[in-house]
DNA sequence: CAGAATCCGTTAAGATACTG
DNA sequence: CAGTATCTTAACGGATTCTG
C-alpha cells in the first residue's frame, strides 16, 4: 500500500518557489484587469469605448486598472498628436501572450461554473447537507 | 487599409457574457486559494501540514481559505473517527480538474515574470521612461 | 473625451490570544 | 491538533464632483 510521505513532498520553501505564481492574484485578482484584457483582444480601444462593455465600471476604476496593466507592460497607452483621435489602449506583445492561458482558464470556468454554484448552494443550505 | 470597427466588436452585454469569468477573481483572486490547491496536488494534507509550506499564513486565513474551497466543491474535508488521525483536506475531482488550467497560467508566469518586473521598474523609474 | 480628486463603505488580511 | 474569537489595519471598489 502507498504510504503518504510525512512532509517531504512539500519543501519548506514552497512559498518562495511559488512566489511568481503569487503574482497572479497580485495582477489579475482584481475585478477588472482580466476583463479589460479580453476587451482589447480585437485591437486598440479608446477609454470611453472600454466603458461600454464594462458598463458598470467607474472612470476611476478603469483608469486604475489601465494604469496597472500599463505598469506591468501588458497594455500600451498612446495619446495621439491630434486630440480628436483620443487616447488608445492596446495589448502589448506580452499582454497578447496572456490571451491563450486566459482562454484555458475561462474554458474551465465555462465548463464547470454550474458545478461551482451547485456546490455553494449545497454548502449554504443546511437541509441539503444532512439529507434525511 | 483595415478600418477598425467603431463599437460593434464589443457587444454591450459583454459583461454579462463574461460573467462566469468574473468568478475567477471571485474564487482565485484571494491570496491563498491557488497556493493551497497546489499544496494538495500530491494528496490529502492535514491542517498543520498545510501551514508548513505556507508559513506566512495565519490559522485564521488558512481556515477561511479552506472553507471557501470546500464551499466551492474544490476541496473536501474529512474528520476521522479516530481524532489522532486528525482532519484531512483533499482535492475533489472538480478541484483536481483545475490543476491543468492552473499549470498553464503558472507556466506563463514562470516564463514572463522577469518581463513583468522589468516593466514595473521602468514604469516606476521616471529616469528610465525618458531616456536622454 | 479622458481623466483627476475626494470621500466613503465594504472586504481582505494579519496579529494576537484562547479553546475542545 | 485544529481550529475560534476579537481587534486593527490596509486595500478594494464605488459614487460624486470637477477639469483641461
mmCIF file of C-alpha atoms (C1' of nucleotides) in Angstrom:
data_model
loop_
_atom_site.group_PDB
_atom_site.id
_atom_site.type_symbol
_atom_site.label_atom_id
_atom_site.label_comp_id
_atom_site.label_asym_id
_atom_site.label_seq_id
_atom_site.Cartn_x
_atom_site.Cartn_y
_atom_site.Cartn_z
ATOM 1 C CA UNK A 1 0.000 0.000 0.000
ATOM 2 C CA UNK A 2 1.133 3.504 -0.691
ATOM 3 C CA UNK A 3 2.178 5.322 2.412
ATOM 4 C CA UNK A 4 1.911 9.029 2.196
ATOM 5 C CA UNK A 5 5.156 10.857 2.737
ATOM 6 C CA UNK A 6 5.055 12.782 6.003
ATOM 7 C CA UNK A 7 6.158 16.211 4.883
ATOM 8 C CA UNK A 8 8.863 15.822 2.301
ATOM 9 C CA UNK A 9 6.695 16.391 -0.758
ATOM 10 C CA UNK A 10 6.179 19.926 0.450
ATOM 11 C CA UNK A 11 9.524 21.691 0.606
ATOM 12 C CA UNK A 12 9.577 24.370 3.291
ATOM 13 C CA UNK A 13 10.393 26.958 0.694
ATOM 14 C CA UNK A 14 7.378 26.149 -1.390
ATOM 15 C CA UNK A 15 6.133 29.616 -0.750
ATOM 16 C CA UNK A 16 9.251 31.142 -2.211
ATOM 17 C CA UNK A 17 9.232 28.691 -5.069
ATOM 18 C CA UNK A 18 5.703 29.637 -5.928
ATOM 19 C CA UNK A 19 6.384 33.298 -5.486
ATOM 20 C CA UNK A 20 5.972 34.037 -9.200
ATOM 21 C CA UNK A 21 2.571 32.438 -9.088
ATOM 22 C CA UNK A 22 1.687 34.755 -6.272
ATOM 23 C CA UNK A 23 1.788 37.462 -8.897
ATOM 24 C CA UNK A 24 -1.322 36.054 -10.450
ATOM 25 C CA UNK A 25 -3.650 37.295 -7.754
ATOM 26 C CA UNK A 26 -1.441 40.350 -7.478
ATOM 27 C CA UNK A 27 -2.063 41.369 -11.044
ATOM 28 C CA UNK A 28 -5.217 39.591 -12.147
ATOM 29 C CA UNK A 29 -7.002 39.083 -8.919
ATOM 30 C CA UNK A 30 -8.615 42.448 -9.131
ATOM 31 C CA UNK A 31 -12.041 42.882 -10.526
ATOM 32 C CA UNK A 32 -11.398 44.375 -13.937
ATOM 33 C CA UNK A 33 -7.947 43.528 -15.293
ATOM 34 C CA UNK A 34 -8.881 40.245 -16.884
ATOM 35 C CA UNK A 35 -11.990 41.732 -18.431
ATOM 36 C CA UNK A 36 -10.102 44.691 -19.848
ATOM 37 C CA UNK A 37 -7.559 42.399 -21.455
ATOM 38 C CA UNK A 38 -10.335 40.497 -23.151
ATOM 39 C CA UNK A 39 -11.862 43.714 -24.388
ATOM 40 C CA UNK A 40 -8.587 44.624 -26.049
ATOM 41 C CA UNK A 41 -8.349 41.284 -27.774
ATOM 42 C CA UNK A 42 -9.598 42.525 -31.130
ATOM 43 C CA UNK A 43 -7.484 45.651 -31.289
ATOM 44 C CA UNK A 44 -6.870 49.048 -29.753
ATOM 45 C CA UNK A 45 -9.671 50.731 -27.885
ATOM 46 C CA UNK A 46 -10.283 54.156 -26.503
ATOM 47 C CA UNK A 47 -11.108 54.936 -22.931
ATOM 48 C CA UNK A 48 -14.786 55.509 -23.496
ATOM 49 C CA UNK A 49 -15.010 52.538 -25.820
ATOM 50 C CA UNK A 50 -13.897 50.331 -22.986
ATOM 51 C CA UNK A 51 -16.549 51.674 -20.695
ATOM 52 C CA UNK A 52 -19.317 50.358 -22.928
ATOM 53 C CA UNK A 53 -18.862 46.624 -22.414
ATOM 54 C CA UNK A 54 -17.754 47.173 -18.826
ATOM 55 C CA UNK A 55 -20.749 49.333 -18.213
ATOM 56 C CA UNK A 56 -20.520 49.009 -14.506
ATOM 57 C CA UNK A 57 -17.068 50.406 -14.179
ATOM 58 C CA UNK A 58 -16.484 53.932 -12.988
ATOM 59 C CA UNK A 59 -13.867 56.075 -14.726
ATOM 60 C CA UNK A 60 -11.754 55.888 -11.633
ATOM 61 C CA UNK A 61 -11.628 52.102 -11.645
ATOM 62 C CA UNK A 62 -10.973 51.928 -15.374
ATOM 63 C CA UNK A 63 -8.102 54.372 -15.066
ATOM 64 C CA UNK A 64 -6.718 52.479 -12.142
ATOM 65 C CA UNK A 65 -6.969 49.174 -13.977
ATOM 66 C CA UNK A 66 -5.385 50.529 -17.142
ATOM 67 C CA UNK A 67 -2.522 52.092 -15.192
ATOM 68 C CA UNK A 68 -1.859 48.786 -13.505
ATOM 69 C CA UNK A 69 -1.824 46.907 -16.782
ATOM 70 C CA UNK A 70 0.366 49.570 -18.326
ATOM 71 C CA UNK A 71 2.740 49.356 -15.402
ATOM 72 C CA UNK A 72 3.038 45.618 -15.882
ATOM 73 C CA UNK A 73 3.804 46.053 -19.544
ATOM 74 C CA UNK A 74 0.649 44.302 -20.668
ATOM 75 C CA UNK A 75 -1.086 47.306 -22.166
ATOM 76 C CA UNK A 76 0.237 50.323 -24.020
ATOM 77 C CA UNK A 77 -1.232 53.787 -23.956
ATOM 78 C CA UNK A 78 -0.834 56.143 -26.901
ATOM 79 C CA UNK A 79 -2.092 59.688 -26.878
ATOM 80 C CA UNK A 80 -2.278 60.845 -30.450
ATOM 81 C CA UNK A 81 -0.957 64.211 -31.513
ATOM 82 C CA UNK A 82 -4.392 65.050 -32.837
ATOM 83 C CA UNK A 83 -6.524 65.104 -29.707
ATOM 84 C CA UNK A 84 -9.536 64.252 -31.808
ATOM 85 C CA UNK A 85 -8.081 60.790 -32.218
ATOM 86 C CA UNK A 86 -8.219 60.366 -28.493
ATOM 87 C CA UNK A 87 -6.145 58.041 -26.395
ATOM 88 C CA UNK A 88 -5.771 54.462 -27.450
ATOM 89 C CA UNK A 89 -5.063 51.439 -25.333
ATOM 90 C CA UNK A 90 -3.767 48.245 -26.839
ATOM 91 C CA UNK A 91 -2.286 44.958 -25.784
ATOM 92 C CA UNK A 92 1.480 44.733 -25.961
ATOM 93 C CA UNK A 93 3.030 41.502 -27.288
ATOM 94 C CA UNK A 94 3.426 40.478 -23.667
ATOM 95 C CA UNK A 95 -0.222 41.189 -22.992
ATOM 96 C CA UNK A 96 -1.177 39.320 -26.118
ATOM 97 C CA UNK A 97 0.766 36.285 -24.971
ATOM 98 C CA UNK A 98 -1.518 36.154 -21.975
ATOM 99 C CA UNK A 99 -4.641 35.588 -24.042
ATOM 100 C CA UNK A 100 -4.071 31.911 -24.552
ATOM 101 C CA UNK A 101 -3.512 30.993 -20.882
ATOM 102 C CA UNK A 102 -6.533 33.081 -20.015
ATOM 103 C CA UNK A 103 -8.642 31.249 -22.534
ATOM 104 C CA UNK A 104 -7.734 27.983 -20.887
ATOM 105 C CA UNK A 105 -8.926 29.206 -17.517
ATOM 106 C CA UNK A 106 -12.070 30.702 -18.988
ATOM 107 C CA UNK A 107 -12.728 27.428 -20.699
ATOM 108 C CA UNK A 108 -12.549 25.618 -17.393
ATOM 109 C CA UNK A 109 -14.898 28.082 -15.760
ATOM 110 C CA UNK A 110 -17.337 27.917 -18.649
ATOM 111 C CA UNK A 111 -17.355 24.155 -18.298
ATOM 112 C CA UNK A 112 -17.696 23.977 -14.541
ATOM 113 C CA UNK A 113 -19.438 27.024 -13.217
ATOM 114 C CA UNK A 114 -22.700 25.174 -12.705
ATOM 115 C CA UNK A 115 -20.888 22.693 -10.517
ATOM 116 C CA UNK A 116 -19.379 25.523 -8.545
ATOM 117 C CA UNK A 117 -22.741 27.152 -7.997
ATOM 118 C CA UNK A 118 -24.370 23.859 -7.097
ATOM 119 C CA UNK A 119 -21.662 23.136 -4.574
ATOM 120 C CA UNK A 120 -22.111 26.507 -2.995
ATOM 121 C CA UNK A 121 -25.833 26.063 -2.754
ATOM 122 C CA UNK A 122 -25.403 22.704 -1.087
ATOM 123 C CA UNK A 123 -22.866 24.155 1.292
ATOM 124 C CA UNK A 124 -25.083 27.085 2.172
ATOM 125 C CA UNK A 125 -28.267 25.079 2.632
ATOM 126 C CA UNK A 126 -28.099 23.060 5.862
ATOM 127 C CA UNK A 127 -31.068 20.935 4.791
ATOM 128 C CA UNK A 128 -29.204 19.674 1.757
ATOM 129 C CA UNK A 129 -26.129 18.835 3.792
ATOM 130 C CA UNK A 130 -27.945 16.434 6.107
ATOM 131 C CA UNK A 131 -30.292 14.604 3.766
ATOM 132 C CA UNK A 132 -32.971 12.791 5.760
ATOM 133 C CA UNK B 1 -6.348 49.626 -45.238
ATOM 134 C CA UNK B 2 -8.140 47.992 -42.405
ATOM 135 C CA UNK B 3 -10.640 50.232 -40.743
ATOM 136 C CA UNK B 4 -11.365 49.393 -37.167
ATOM 137 C CA UNK B 5 -14.995 48.737 -36.391
ATOM 138 C CA UNK B 6 -16.387 51.530 -34.255
ATOM 139 C CA UNK B 7 -18.043 49.628 -31.448
ATOM 140 C CA UNK B 8 -19.684 46.538 -32.865
ATOM 141 C CA UNK B 9 -16.956 44.085 -31.904
ATOM 142 C CA UNK B 10 -17.809 44.747 -28.283
ATOM 143 C CA UNK B 11 -21.389 43.697 -27.627
ATOM 144 C CA UNK B 12 -22.960 45.792 -24.880
ATOM 145 C CA UNK B 13 -23.646 42.669 -22.900
ATOM 146 C CA UNK B 14 -20.050 41.597 -22.867
ATOM 147 C CA UNK B 15 -20.074 41.974 -19.156
ATOM 148 C CA UNK B 16 -22.928 39.516 -18.820
ATOM 149 C CA UNK B 17 -21.366 37.193 -21.339
ATOM 150 C CA UNK B 18 -18.150 37.158 -19.379
ATOM 151 C CA UNK B 19 -19.921 36.773 -16.092
ATOM 152 C CA UNK B 20 -18.622 33.241 -15.499
ATOM 153 C CA UNK B 21 -15.126 34.533 -15.949
ATOM 154 C CA UNK B 22 -15.797 37.029 -13.213
ATOM 155 C CA UNK B 23 -15.795 34.025 -10.925
ATOM 156 C CA UNK B 24 -12.094 33.637 -11.432
ATOM 157 C CA UNK B 25 -11.149 36.619 -9.364
ATOM 158 C CA UNK B 26 -14.066 35.798 -7.118
ATOM 159 C CA UNK B 27 -12.670 32.422 -6.192
ATOM 160 C CA UNK B 28 -8.972 32.546 -7.022
ATOM 161 C CA UNK B 29 -8.262 36.184 -6.646
ATOM 162 C CA UNK B 30 -7.625 35.810 -2.982
ATOM 163 C CA UNK B 31 -4.175 35.404 -1.679
ATOM 164 C CA UNK B 32 -4.070 31.763 -0.681
ATOM 165 C CA UNK B 33 -6.579 29.654 -2.611
ATOM 166 C CA UNK B 34 -4.355 28.924 -5.578
ATOM 167 C CA UNK B 35 -1.432 28.095 -3.339
ATOM 168 C CA UNK B 36 -3.492 25.756 -1.201
ATOM 169 C CA UNK B 37 -4.703 23.890 -4.268
ATOM 170 C CA UNK B 38 -1.150 23.347 -5.381
ATOM 171 C CA UNK B 39 -0.203 22.085 -1.956
ATOM 172 C CA UNK B 40 -2.924 19.474 -2.199
ATOM 173 C CA UNK B 41 -1.734 18.304 -5.577
ATOM 174 C CA UNK B 42 0.151 15.280 -4.280
ATOM 175 C CA UNK B 43 -2.551 14.040 -1.957
ATOM 176 C CA UNK B 44 -4.501 14.759 1.207
ATOM 177 C CA UNK B 45 -2.960 17.033 3.780
ATOM 178 C CA UNK B 46 -3.730 17.933 7.327
ATOM 179 C CA UNK B 47 -4.300 21.423 8.596
ATOM 180 C CA UNK B 48 -0.921 21.825 10.215
ATOM 181 C CA UNK B 49 0.792 20.178 7.280
ATOM 182 C CA UNK B 50 -0.520 22.919 5.055
ATOM 183 C CA UNK B 51 0.838 25.602 7.307
ATOM 184 C CA UNK B 52 4.429 24.487 6.713
ATOM 185 C CA UNK B 53 4.831 25.443 3.059
ATOM 186 C CA UNK B 54 2.551 28.437 3.521
ATOM 187 C CA UNK B 55 4.485 29.513 6.530
ATOM 188 C CA UNK B 56 3.212 33.032 6.397
ATOM 189 C CA UNK B 57 -0.409 32.133 6.703
ATOM 190 C CA UNK B 58 -2.227 32.526 9.987
ATOM 191 C CA UNK B 59 -4.591 29.788 11.102
ATOM 192 C CA UNK B 60 -7.437 32.159 10.585
ATOM 193 C CA UNK B 61 -6.603 32.738 6.945
ATOM 194 C CA UNK B 62 -5.991 29.070 6.279
ATOM 195 C CA UNK B 63 -9.330 28.148 7.783
ATOM 196 C CA UNK B 64 -11.041 30.831 5.788
ATOM 197 C CA UNK B 65 -9.368 29.721 2.579
ATOM 198 C CA UNK B 66 -10.170 26.059 3.136
ATOM 199 C CA UNK B 67 -13.803 26.847 3.914
ATOM 200 C CA UNK B 68 -14.068 28.800 0.701
ATOM 201 C CA UNK B 69 -12.590 25.991 -1.342
ATOM 202 C CA UNK B 70 -14.812 23.495 0.407
ATOM 203 C CA UNK B 71 -17.832 25.652 -0.264
ATOM 204 C CA UNK B 72 -16.989 25.712 -3.963
ATOM 205 C CA UNK B 73 -16.649 21.950 -4.034
ATOM 206 C CA UNK B 74 -12.956 22.048 -4.857
ATOM 207 C CA UNK B 75 -11.683 20.625 -1.601
ATOM 208 C CA UNK B 76 -13.119 18.019 0.735
ATOM 209 C CA UNK B 77 -12.699 17.930 4.481
ATOM 210 C CA UNK B 78 -12.756 14.641 6.360
ATOM 211 C CA UNK B 79 -12.532 14.427 10.120
ATOM 212 C CA UNK B 80 -11.569 10.886 11.017
ATOM 213 C CA UNK B 81 -13.341 8.986 13.734
ATOM 214 C CA UNK B 82 -10.014 8.492 15.441
ATOM 215 C CA UNK B 83 -9.037 12.028 16.408
ATOM 216 C CA UNK B 84 -5.404 11.008 16.313
ATOM 217 C CA UNK B 85 -5.727 10.794 12.572
ATOM 218 C CA UNK B 86 -6.652 14.442 12.509
ATOM 219 C CA UNK B 87 -8.554 16.229 9.795
ATOM 220 C CA UNK B 88 -7.624 15.753 6.209
ATOM 221 C CA UNK B 89 -8.128 18.048 3.296
ATOM 222 C CA UNK B 90 -8.029 16.781 -0.258
ATOM 223 C CA UNK B 91 -8.863 17.905 -3.749
ATOM 224 C CA UNK B 92 -12.197 16.743 -5.085
ATOM 225 C CA UNK B 93 -12.353 15.594 -8.702
ATOM 226 C CA UNK B 94 -13.571 19.075 -9.536
ATOM 227 C CA UNK B 95 -10.627 20.598 -7.728
ATOM 228 C CA UNK B 96 -8.300 18.198 -9.444
ATOM 229 C CA UNK B 97 -9.633 19.235 -12.817
ATOM 230 C CA UNK B 98 -8.440 22.721 -12.053
ATOM 231 C CA UNK B 99 -4.804 21.710 -11.817
ATOM 232 C CA UNK B 100 -4.186 21.638 -15.527
ATOM 233 C CA UNK B 101 -5.585 25.118 -16.284
ATOM 234 C CA UNK B 102 -3.643 26.433 -13.313
ATOM 235 C CA UNK B 103 -0.466 24.893 -14.618
ATOM 236 C CA UNK B 104 -0.914 26.746 -17.874
ATOM 237 C CA UNK B 105 -1.161 30.057 -16.088
ATOM 238 C CA UNK B 106 1.754 29.256 -13.830
ATOM 239 C CA UNK B 107 3.749 28.315 -16.873
ATOM 240 C CA UNK B 108 3.085 31.695 -18.374
ATOM 241 C CA UNK B 109 4.067 33.475 -15.203
ATOM 242 C CA UNK B 110 7.211 31.413 -14.834
ATOM 243 C CA UNK B 111 8.152 32.361 -18.364
ATOM 244 C CA UNK B 112 7.363 36.034 -18.139
ATOM 245 C CA UNK B 113 7.733 37.255 -14.616
ATOM 246 C CA UNK B 114 11.064 38.914 -15.316
ATOM 247 C CA UNK B 115 9.425 40.905 -18.073
ATOM 248 C CA UNK B 116 6.680 41.915 -15.697
ATOM 249 C CA UNK B 117 9.149 43.059 -13.081
ATOM 250 C CA UNK B 118 11.268 44.895 -15.636
ATOM 251 C CA UNK B 119 8.227 46.680 -16.965
ATOM 252 C CA UNK B 120 7.227 47.730 -13.494
ATOM 253 C CA UNK B 121 10.679 49.038 -12.741
ATOM 254 C CA UNK B 122 10.699 51.055 -15.932
ATOM 255 C CA UNK B 123 7.289 52.415 -15.168
ATOM 256 C CA UNK B 124 8.259 53.338 -11.630
ATOM 257 C CA UNK B 125 11.569 54.962 -12.530
ATOM 258 C CA UNK B 126 10.976 58.280 -14.299
ATOM 259 C CA UNK B 127 14.596 58.407 -15.487
ATOM 260 C CA UNK B 128 14.153 55.236 -17.470
ATOM 261 C CA UNK B 129 10.973 56.473 -19.078
ATOM 262 C CA UNK B 130 12.598 59.492 -20.703
ATOM 263 C CA UNK B 131 15.927 58.157 -21.939
ATOM 264 C CA UNK B 132 18.281 61.027 -22.787
ATOM 265 C "C1'" DC C 1 -13.309 62.953 -24.363
ATOM 266 C "C1'" DA C 2 -10.182 61.346 -20.811
ATOM 267 C "C1'" DG C 3 -9.473 61.506 -16.964
ATOM 268 C "C1'" DA C 4 -8.171 63.575 -11.647
ATOM 269 C "C1'" DA C 5 -9.659 64.421 -6.766
ATOM 270 C "C1'" DT C 6 -12.147 63.471 -2.846
ATOM 271 C "C1'" DC C 7 -14.954 60.906 0.254
ATOM 272 C "C1'" DC C 8 -16.809 56.738 1.972
ATOM 273 C "C1'" DG C 9 -18.399 51.988 2.853
ATOM 274 C "C1'" DT C 10 -17.051 47.091 2.429
ATOM 275 C "C1'" DT C 11 -13.959 43.458 2.360
ATOM 276 C "C1'" DA C 12 -9.435 41.224 2.903
ATOM 277 C "C1'" DA C 13 -5.631 40.339 5.600
ATOM 278 C "C1'" DG C 14 -2.948 39.929 9.620
ATOM 279 C "C1'" DA C 15 -1.736 39.896 14.749
ATOM 280 C "C1'" DT C 16 -2.897 38.045 18.956
ATOM 281 C "C1'" DA C 17 -4.940 35.265 22.285
ATOM 282 C "C1'" DC C 18 -7.744 31.500 23.546
ATOM 283 C "C1'" DT C 19 -10.302 26.600 23.357
ATOM 284 C "C1'" DG C 20 -12.105 21.482 22.944
ATOM 285 C "C1'" DC D 1 -4.061 19.164 16.731
ATOM 286 C "C1'" DA D 2 -7.437 22.019 14.631
ATOM 287 C "C1'" DG D 3 -9.229 25.369 14.946
ATOM 288 C "C1'" DT D 4 -12.319 30.091 17.110
ATOM 289 C "C1'" DA D 5 -12.766 34.882 18.609
ATOM 290 C "C1'" DT D 6 -11.565 39.584 18.631
ATOM 291 C "C1'" DC D 7 -9.342 43.582 17.026
ATOM 292 C "C1'" DT D 8 -6.799 46.634 13.851
ATOM 293 C "C1'" DT D 9 -5.036 47.968 9.589
ATOM 294 C "C1'" DA D 10 -4.862 48.121 4.644
ATOM 295 C "C1'" DA D 11 -6.676 47.526 0.250
ATOM 296 C "C1'" DC D 12 -10.518 47.430 -2.903
ATOM 297 C "C1'" DG D 13 -14.467 49.286 -5.048
ATOM 298 C "C1'" DG D 14 -17.736 52.834 -5.962
ATOM 299 C "C1'" DA D 15 -20.309 57.474 -6.032
ATOM 300 C "C1'" DT D 16 -19.761 62.027 -6.877
ATOM 301 C "C1'" DT D 17 -17.764 66.141 -8.454
ATOM 302 C "C1'" DC D 18 -14.611 68.668 -11.160
ATOM 303 C "C1'" DT D 19 -11.152 69.833 -15.077
ATOM 304 C "C1'" DG D 20 -8.023 70.593 -19.471
#
